[in-house]
Amino acid sequence: MKLIFVILKYLIFTSYVAKLGLGRADWPETSTWAKTEPYSHHEHKTVLQFYFHEIAIGNSSTVALIAQAQPVDPNNSFAFGNLYMVDELLNVGPDPKSKSIGRAQGFSGSASQQGVNSLMGLSYSFVDGIYNGSSINILGRNSILNPVREMLIVGGTGLFRMARGYAIAQTYYFNVTSGIVIVGYNVTVVHQ
């Protein structure tokens, strides 16, 4: 009899938690660019697929040079020591007119004396569906000229609190003349 009482108490408690929205395993999938599912006893795994849109030249530039290495080389925007702030659109697709799902904001610095490698620290903040108000933080070396690179997820907020994981970035489009860069991201995040 005592066992039945304990089981009933558990069932009532879990149904109450689910009604409050605290049971994350049954969150509805609200988009085609992200999917969250149970991962382990207390964690979830979310896979995100989106595109990062950068405009590096002109009045609509999403990149600002905030510190420049000395001596100044006007022909090399990737000069070792240059530091940039960025505010990039995140969209569902590579078309700039595709649905916007957030922004990537932070810094990128030219971190290599040879080659084109940057140290990047960006917060990817989302505004779509159940991910609205949540963010992930990506930190690491970004070898810009490599067609595919991997970076580390070092934290997050909202749904992605206590996040860890990785991001695979693949250049989709790069035009030096127009300054337009489109990068596809496939991100795997483990979180609470």
PDB file of C-alpha atoms in Angstrom:
ATOM      1  CA  MET A   1       0.000   0.000   0.000  1.00  0.00           C
ATOM      2  CA  LYS A   2       2.862   2.361   0.847  1.00  0.00           C
ATOM      3  CA  LEU A   3       4.449   1.663  -2.566  1.00  0.00           C
ATOM      4  CA  ILE A   4       1.214   2.559  -4.385  1.00  0.00           C
ATOM      5  CA  PHE A   5       1.055   5.853  -2.436  1.00  0.00           C
ATOM      6  CA  VAL A   6       4.667   6.698  -3.434  1.00  0.00           C
ATOM      7  CA  ILE A   7       3.973   5.901  -7.115  1.00  0.00           C
ATOM      8  CA  LEU A   8       0.795   8.027  -7.140  1.00  0.00           C
ATOM      9  CA  LYS A   9       2.657  10.897  -5.482  1.00  0.00           C
ATOM     10  CA  TYR A  10       5.406  10.659  -8.143  1.00  0.00           C
ATOM     11  CA  LEU A  11       2.872  10.622 -11.007  1.00  0.00           C
ATOM     12  CA  ILE A  12       1.000  13.634  -9.627  1.00  0.00           C
ATOM     13  CA  PHE A  13       4.274  15.554  -9.124  1.00  0.00           C
ATOM     14  CA  THR A  14       5.585  14.807 -12.648  1.00  0.00           C
ATOM     15  CA  SER A  15       2.284  15.797 -14.277  1.00  0.00           C
ATOM     16  CA  TYR A  16       2.346  19.048 -12.264  1.00  0.00           C
ATOM     17  CA  VAL A  17       5.932  19.780 -13.388  1.00  0.00           C
ATOM     18  CA  ALA A  18       4.987  19.070 -17.024  1.00  0.00           C
ATOM     19  CA  LYS A  19       2.051  21.526 -16.788  1.00  0.00           C
ATOM     20  CA  LEU A  20       4.416  24.217 -15.502  1.00  0.00           C
ATOM     21  CA  GLY A  21       6.635  23.712 -18.543  1.00  0.00           C
ATOM     22  CA  LEU A  22       9.552  22.492 -16.444  1.00  0.00           C
ATOM     23  CA  GLY A  23       9.658  19.086 -18.134  1.00  0.00           C
ATOM     24  CA  ARG A  24      11.801  19.854 -21.179  1.00  0.00           C
ATOM     25  CA  ALA A  25      11.734  16.446 -22.826  1.00  0.00           C
ATOM     26  CA  ASP A  26       8.323  17.109 -24.334  1.00  0.00           C
ATOM     27  CA  TRP A  27       8.991  20.612 -25.666  1.00  0.00           C
ATOM     28  CA  PRO A  28       7.411  20.977 -29.103  1.00  0.00           C
ATOM     29  CA  GLU A  29       9.691  21.315 -32.083  1.00  0.00           C
ATOM     30  CA  THR A  30       9.022  24.830 -33.363  1.00  0.00           C
ATOM     31  CA  SER A  31      11.383  25.079 -36.285  1.00  0.00           C
ATOM     32  CA  THR A  32      13.260  23.250 -38.977  1.00  0.00           C
ATOM     33  CA  TRP A  33      16.614  24.815 -38.061  1.00  0.00           C
ATOM     34  CA  ALA A  34      16.831  23.363 -34.531  1.00  0.00           C
ATOM     35  CA  LYS A  35      15.808  20.231 -32.684  1.00  0.00           C
ATOM     36  CA  THR A  36      16.049  19.471 -28.965  1.00  0.00           C
ATOM     37  CA  GLU A  37      15.777  15.968 -27.523  1.00  0.00           C
ATOM     38  CA  PRO A  38      16.632  14.177 -24.271  1.00  0.00           C
ATOM     39  CA  TYR A  39      20.317  13.268 -24.010  1.00  0.00           C
ATOM     40  CA  SER A  40      21.012  11.874 -20.548  1.00  0.00           C
ATOM     41  CA  HIS A  41      19.330  11.753 -17.151  1.00  0.00           C
ATOM     42  CA  HIS A  42      19.383  15.546 -16.585  1.00  0.00           C
ATOM     43  CA  GLU A  43      20.530  16.891 -19.958  1.00  0.00           C
ATOM     44  CA  HIS A  44      19.271  17.617 -23.441  1.00  0.00           C
ATOM     45  CA  LYS A  45      20.981  17.788 -26.820  1.00  0.00           C
ATOM     46  CA  THR A  46      20.102  20.428 -29.382  1.00  0.00           C
ATOM     47  CA  VAL A  47      21.289  20.362 -32.990  1.00  0.00           C
ATOM     48  CA  LEU A  48      21.147  23.743 -34.744  1.00  0.00           C
ATOM     49  CA  GLN A  49      21.625  24.484 -38.434  1.00  0.00           C
ATOM     50  CA  PHE A  50      21.725  28.109 -39.603  1.00  0.00           C
ATOM     51  CA  TYR A  51      23.662  30.635 -41.694  1.00  0.00           C
ATOM     52  CA  PHE A  52      25.857  33.513 -40.506  1.00  0.00           C
ATOM     53  CA  HIS A  53      25.669  36.601 -42.779  1.00  0.00           C
ATOM     54  CA  GLU A  54      28.519  39.128 -42.722  1.00  0.00           C
ATOM     55  CA  ILE A  55      28.942  42.362 -44.677  1.00  0.00           C
ATOM     56  CA  ALA A  56      32.507  43.603 -44.227  1.00  0.00           C
ATOM     57  CA  ILE A  57      32.468  46.570 -46.637  1.00  0.00           C
ATOM     58  CA  GLY A  58      30.241  49.631 -47.094  1.00  0.00           C
ATOM     59  CA  ASN A  59      27.622  51.564 -45.152  1.00  0.00           C
ATOM     60  CA  SER A  60      25.780  48.377 -44.094  1.00  0.00           C
ATOM     61  CA  SER A  61      28.932  46.787 -42.671  1.00  0.00           C
ATOM     62  CA  THR A  62      28.384  44.368 -39.790  1.00  0.00           C
ATOM     63  CA  VAL A  63      32.094  44.512 -38.831  1.00  0.00           C
ATOM     64  CA  ALA A  64      33.949  47.414 -37.167  1.00  0.00           C
ATOM     65  CA  LEU A  65      37.720  47.709 -36.752  1.00  0.00           C
ATOM     66  CA  ILE A  66      38.254  48.756 -33.110  1.00  0.00           C
ATOM     67  CA  ALA A  67      42.045  48.337 -32.791  1.00  0.00           C
ATOM     68  CA  GLN A  68      44.671  48.280 -35.500  1.00  0.00           C
ATOM     69  CA  ALA A  69      48.120  46.742 -35.370  1.00  0.00           C
ATOM     70  CA  GLN A  70      51.182  48.928 -35.812  1.00  0.00           C
ATOM     71  CA  PRO A  71      52.653  49.546 -38.296  1.00  0.00           C
ATOM     72  CA  VAL A  72      49.431  49.892 -40.303  1.00  0.00           C
ATOM     73  CA  ASP A  73      49.213  47.897 -43.534  1.00  0.00           C
ATOM     74  CA  PRO A  74      46.315  49.433 -45.518  1.00  0.00           C
ATOM     75  CA  ASN A  75      46.323  46.476 -47.930  1.00  0.00           C
ATOM     76  CA  ASN A  76      45.870  43.803 -45.260  1.00  0.00           C
ATOM     77  CA  SER A  77      42.693  43.828 -43.164  1.00  0.00           C
ATOM     78  CA  PHE A  78      43.807  40.456 -41.685  1.00  0.00           C
ATOM     79  CA  ALA A  79      47.053  41.933 -40.296  1.00  0.00           C
ATOM     80  CA  PHE A  80      48.216  40.292 -37.063  1.00  0.00           C
ATOM     81  CA  GLY A  81      46.785  42.217 -34.103  1.00  0.00           C
ATOM     82  CA  ASN A  82      43.753  43.840 -35.753  1.00  0.00           C
ATOM     83  CA  LEU A  83      40.668  43.569 -33.547  1.00  0.00           C
ATOM     84  CA  TYR A  84      37.069  43.773 -34.777  1.00  0.00           C
ATOM     85  CA  MET A  85      33.601  43.922 -33.206  1.00  0.00           C
ATOM     86  CA  VAL A  86      30.887  42.119 -35.137  1.00  0.00           C
ATOM     87  CA  ASP A  87      27.092  42.138 -35.194  1.00  0.00           C
ATOM     88  CA  GLU A  88      25.993  39.543 -37.756  1.00  0.00           C
ATOM     89  CA  LEU A  89      22.589  38.220 -38.795  1.00  0.00           C
ATOM     90  CA  LEU A  90      21.770  34.545 -38.275  1.00  0.00           C
ATOM     91  CA  ASN A  91      19.260  33.239 -40.815  1.00  0.00           C
ATOM     92  CA  VAL A  92      17.611  29.915 -41.560  1.00  0.00           C
ATOM     93  CA  GLY A  93      19.096  29.822 -45.065  1.00  0.00           C
ATOM     94  CA  PRO A  94      21.944  31.236 -47.127  1.00  0.00           C
ATOM     95  CA  ASP A  95      19.613  33.743 -48.815  1.00  0.00           C
ATOM     96  CA  PRO A  96      19.900  37.065 -46.937  1.00  0.00           C
ATOM     97  CA  LYS A  97      16.098  37.350 -47.214  1.00  0.00           C
ATOM     98  CA  SER A  98      15.506  34.017 -45.457  1.00  0.00           C
ATOM     99  CA  LYS A  99      13.953  34.042 -41.977  1.00  0.00           C
ATOM    100  CA  SER A 100      16.137  35.704 -39.331  1.00  0.00           C
ATOM    101  CA  ILE A 101      16.552  33.589 -36.193  1.00  0.00           C
ATOM    102  CA  GLY A 102      19.081  35.689 -34.260  1.00  0.00           C
ATOM    103  CA  ARG A 103      22.364  37.561 -34.176  1.00  0.00           C
ATOM    104  CA  ALA A 104      26.039  36.786 -33.572  1.00  0.00           C
ATOM    105  CA  GLN A 105      27.718  39.548 -31.586  1.00  0.00           C
ATOM    106  CA  GLY A 106      31.215  39.808 -30.164  1.00  0.00           C
ATOM    107  CA  PHE A 107      34.830  40.134 -31.227  1.00  0.00           C
ATOM    108  CA  SER A 108      37.229  38.653 -33.732  1.00  0.00           C
ATOM    109  CA  GLY A 109      40.935  39.347 -33.776  1.00  0.00           C
ATOM    110  CA  SER A 110      43.669  38.507 -36.261  1.00  0.00           C
ATOM    111  CA  ALA A 111      45.674  36.066 -34.158  1.00  0.00           C
ATOM    112  CA  SER A 112      48.221  34.675 -36.610  1.00  0.00           C
ATOM    113  CA  GLN A 113      51.514  36.128 -37.792  1.00  0.00           C
ATOM    114  CA  GLN A 114      51.365  33.791 -40.777  1.00  0.00           C
ATOM    115  CA  GLY A 115      48.172  32.909 -42.580  1.00  0.00           C
ATOM    116  CA  VAL A 116      44.634  34.071 -41.867  1.00  0.00           C
ATOM    117  CA  ASN A 117      43.488  32.839 -38.470  1.00  0.00           C
ATOM    118  CA  SER A 118      41.360  34.712 -36.006  1.00  0.00           C
ATOM    119  CA  LEU A 119      40.504  34.291 -32.356  1.00  0.00           C
ATOM    120  CA  MET A 120      36.749  34.591 -32.130  1.00  0.00           C
ATOM    121  CA  GLY A 121      34.495  35.140 -29.130  1.00  0.00           C
ATOM    122  CA  LEU A 122      30.849  35.480 -30.159  1.00  0.00           C
ATOM    123  CA  SER A 123      27.488  35.192 -28.463  1.00  0.00           C
ATOM    124  CA  TYR A 124      24.879  33.653 -30.787  1.00  0.00           C
ATOM    125  CA  SER A 125      21.514  34.939 -29.486  1.00  0.00           C
ATOM    126  CA  PHE A 126      18.309  33.418 -30.837  1.00  0.00           C
ATOM    127  CA  VAL A 127      14.839  34.964 -31.287  1.00  0.00           C
ATOM    128  CA  ASP A 128      12.818  32.103 -32.785  1.00  0.00           C
ATOM    129  CA  GLY A 129      10.363  29.705 -31.134  1.00  0.00           C
ATOM    130  CA  ILE A 130      11.342  28.034 -27.867  1.00  0.00           C
ATOM    131  CA  TYR A 131      14.937  29.250 -28.404  1.00  0.00           C
ATOM    132  CA  ASN A 132      13.843  32.916 -28.144  1.00  0.00           C
ATOM    133  CA  GLY A 133      15.971  34.626 -25.477  1.00  0.00           C
ATOM    134  CA  SER A 134      18.564  31.843 -25.359  1.00  0.00           C
ATOM    135  CA  SER A 135      22.164  32.085 -26.494  1.00  0.00           C
ATOM    136  CA  ILE A 136      25.311  30.033 -26.978  1.00  0.00           C
ATOM    137  CA  ASN A 137      28.867  31.319 -26.689  1.00  0.00           C
ATOM    138  CA  ILE A 138      31.491  30.231 -29.197  1.00  0.00           C
ATOM    139  CA  LEU A 139      35.175  30.749 -28.498  1.00  0.00           C
ATOM    140  CA  GLY A 140      38.166  29.569 -30.460  1.00  0.00           C
ATOM    141  CA  ARG A 141      40.431  29.708 -33.451  1.00  0.00           C
ATOM    142  CA  ASN A 142      38.685  30.368 -36.734  1.00  0.00           C
ATOM    143  CA  SER A 143      40.888  29.556 -39.728  1.00  0.00           C
ATOM    144  CA  ILE A 144      38.838  31.711 -42.058  1.00  0.00           C
ATOM    145  CA  LEU A 145      40.312  30.461 -45.332  1.00  0.00           C
ATOM    146  CA  ASN A 146      39.722  26.789 -44.487  1.00  0.00           C
ATOM    147  CA  PRO A 147      36.423  25.736 -46.047  1.00  0.00           C
ATOM    148  CA  VAL A 148      35.450  23.782 -42.886  1.00  0.00           C
ATOM    149  CA  ARG A 149      36.480  24.518 -39.285  1.00  0.00           C
ATOM    150  CA  GLU A 150      35.444  23.494 -35.771  1.00  0.00           C
ATOM    151  CA  MET A 151      34.990  25.749 -32.745  1.00  0.00           C
ATOM    152  CA  LEU A 152      34.069  25.217 -29.113  1.00  0.00           C
ATOM    153  CA  ILE A 153      30.782  26.011 -27.328  1.00  0.00           C
ATOM    154  CA  VAL A 154      31.842  27.358 -23.920  1.00  0.00           C
ATOM    155  CA  GLY A 155      28.511  28.292 -22.351  1.00  0.00           C
ATOM    156  CA  GLY A 156      25.049  29.630 -22.887  1.00  0.00           C
ATOM    157  CA  THR A 157      21.962  31.245 -21.406  1.00  0.00           C
ATOM    158  CA  GLY A 158      18.246  30.474 -21.210  1.00  0.00           C
ATOM    159  CA  LEU A 159      17.487  27.071 -22.701  1.00  0.00           C
ATOM    160  CA  PHE A 160      21.231  26.599 -23.269  1.00  0.00           C
ATOM    161  CA  ARG A 161      22.297  27.225 -19.668  1.00  0.00           C
ATOM    162  CA  MET A 162      25.460  25.236 -18.810  1.00  0.00           C
ATOM    163  CA  ALA A 163      25.992  24.511 -22.532  1.00  0.00           C
ATOM    164  CA  ARG A 164      28.946  22.635 -23.964  1.00  0.00           C
ATOM    165  CA  GLY A 165      29.532  21.299 -27.433  1.00  0.00           C
ATOM    166  CA  TYR A 166      30.973  22.231 -30.783  1.00  0.00           C
ATOM    167  CA  ALA A 167      30.212  24.188 -33.930  1.00  0.00           C
ATOM    168  CA  ILE A 168      31.192  23.138 -37.425  1.00  0.00           C
ATOM    169  CA  ALA A 169      31.431  26.183 -39.697  1.00  0.00           C
ATOM    170  CA  GLN A 170      31.556  25.824 -43.464  1.00  0.00           C
ATOM    171  CA  THR A 171      32.043  28.741 -45.841  1.00  0.00           C
ATOM    172  CA  TYR A 172      29.061  28.891 -48.193  1.00  0.00           C
ATOM    173  CA  TYR A 173      29.927  32.131 -50.024  1.00  0.00           C
ATOM    174  CA  PHE A 174      32.888  34.524 -49.847  1.00  0.00           C
ATOM    175  CA  ASN A 175      33.372  37.573 -52.083  1.00  0.00           C
ATOM    176  CA  VAL A 176      36.390  39.782 -51.379  1.00  0.00           C
ATOM    177  CA  THR A 177      35.127  42.620 -53.622  1.00  0.00           C
ATOM    178  CA  SER A 178      31.670  42.977 -52.037  1.00  0.00           C
ATOM    179  CA  GLY A 179      32.798  41.971 -48.537  1.00  0.00           C
ATOM    180  CA  ILE A 180      29.935  39.505 -48.251  1.00  0.00           C
ATOM    181  CA  VAL A 181      30.589  36.288 -46.346  1.00  0.00           C
ATOM    182  CA  ILE A 182      27.984  33.584 -45.702  1.00  0.00           C
ATOM    183  CA  VAL A 183      28.910  30.720 -43.395  1.00  0.00           C
ATOM    184  CA  GLY A 184      26.794  27.647 -42.711  1.00  0.00           C
ATOM    185  CA  TYR A 185      26.808  26.405 -39.112  1.00  0.00           C
ATOM    186  CA  ASN A 186      25.998  22.942 -37.773  1.00  0.00           C
ATOM    187  CA  VAL A 187      26.058  23.162 -33.979  1.00  0.00           C
ATOM    188  CA  THR A 188      25.659  20.404 -31.388  1.00  0.00           C
ATOM    189  CA  VAL A 189      24.924  21.655 -27.866  1.00  0.00           C
ATOM    190  CA  VAL A 190      24.474  19.611 -24.680  1.00  0.00           C
ATOM    191  CA  HIS A 191      22.694  21.567 -21.941  1.00  0.00           C
ATOM    192  CA  GLN A 192      20.458  21.240 -18.861  1.00  0.00           C
TER     193      GLN A 192
END
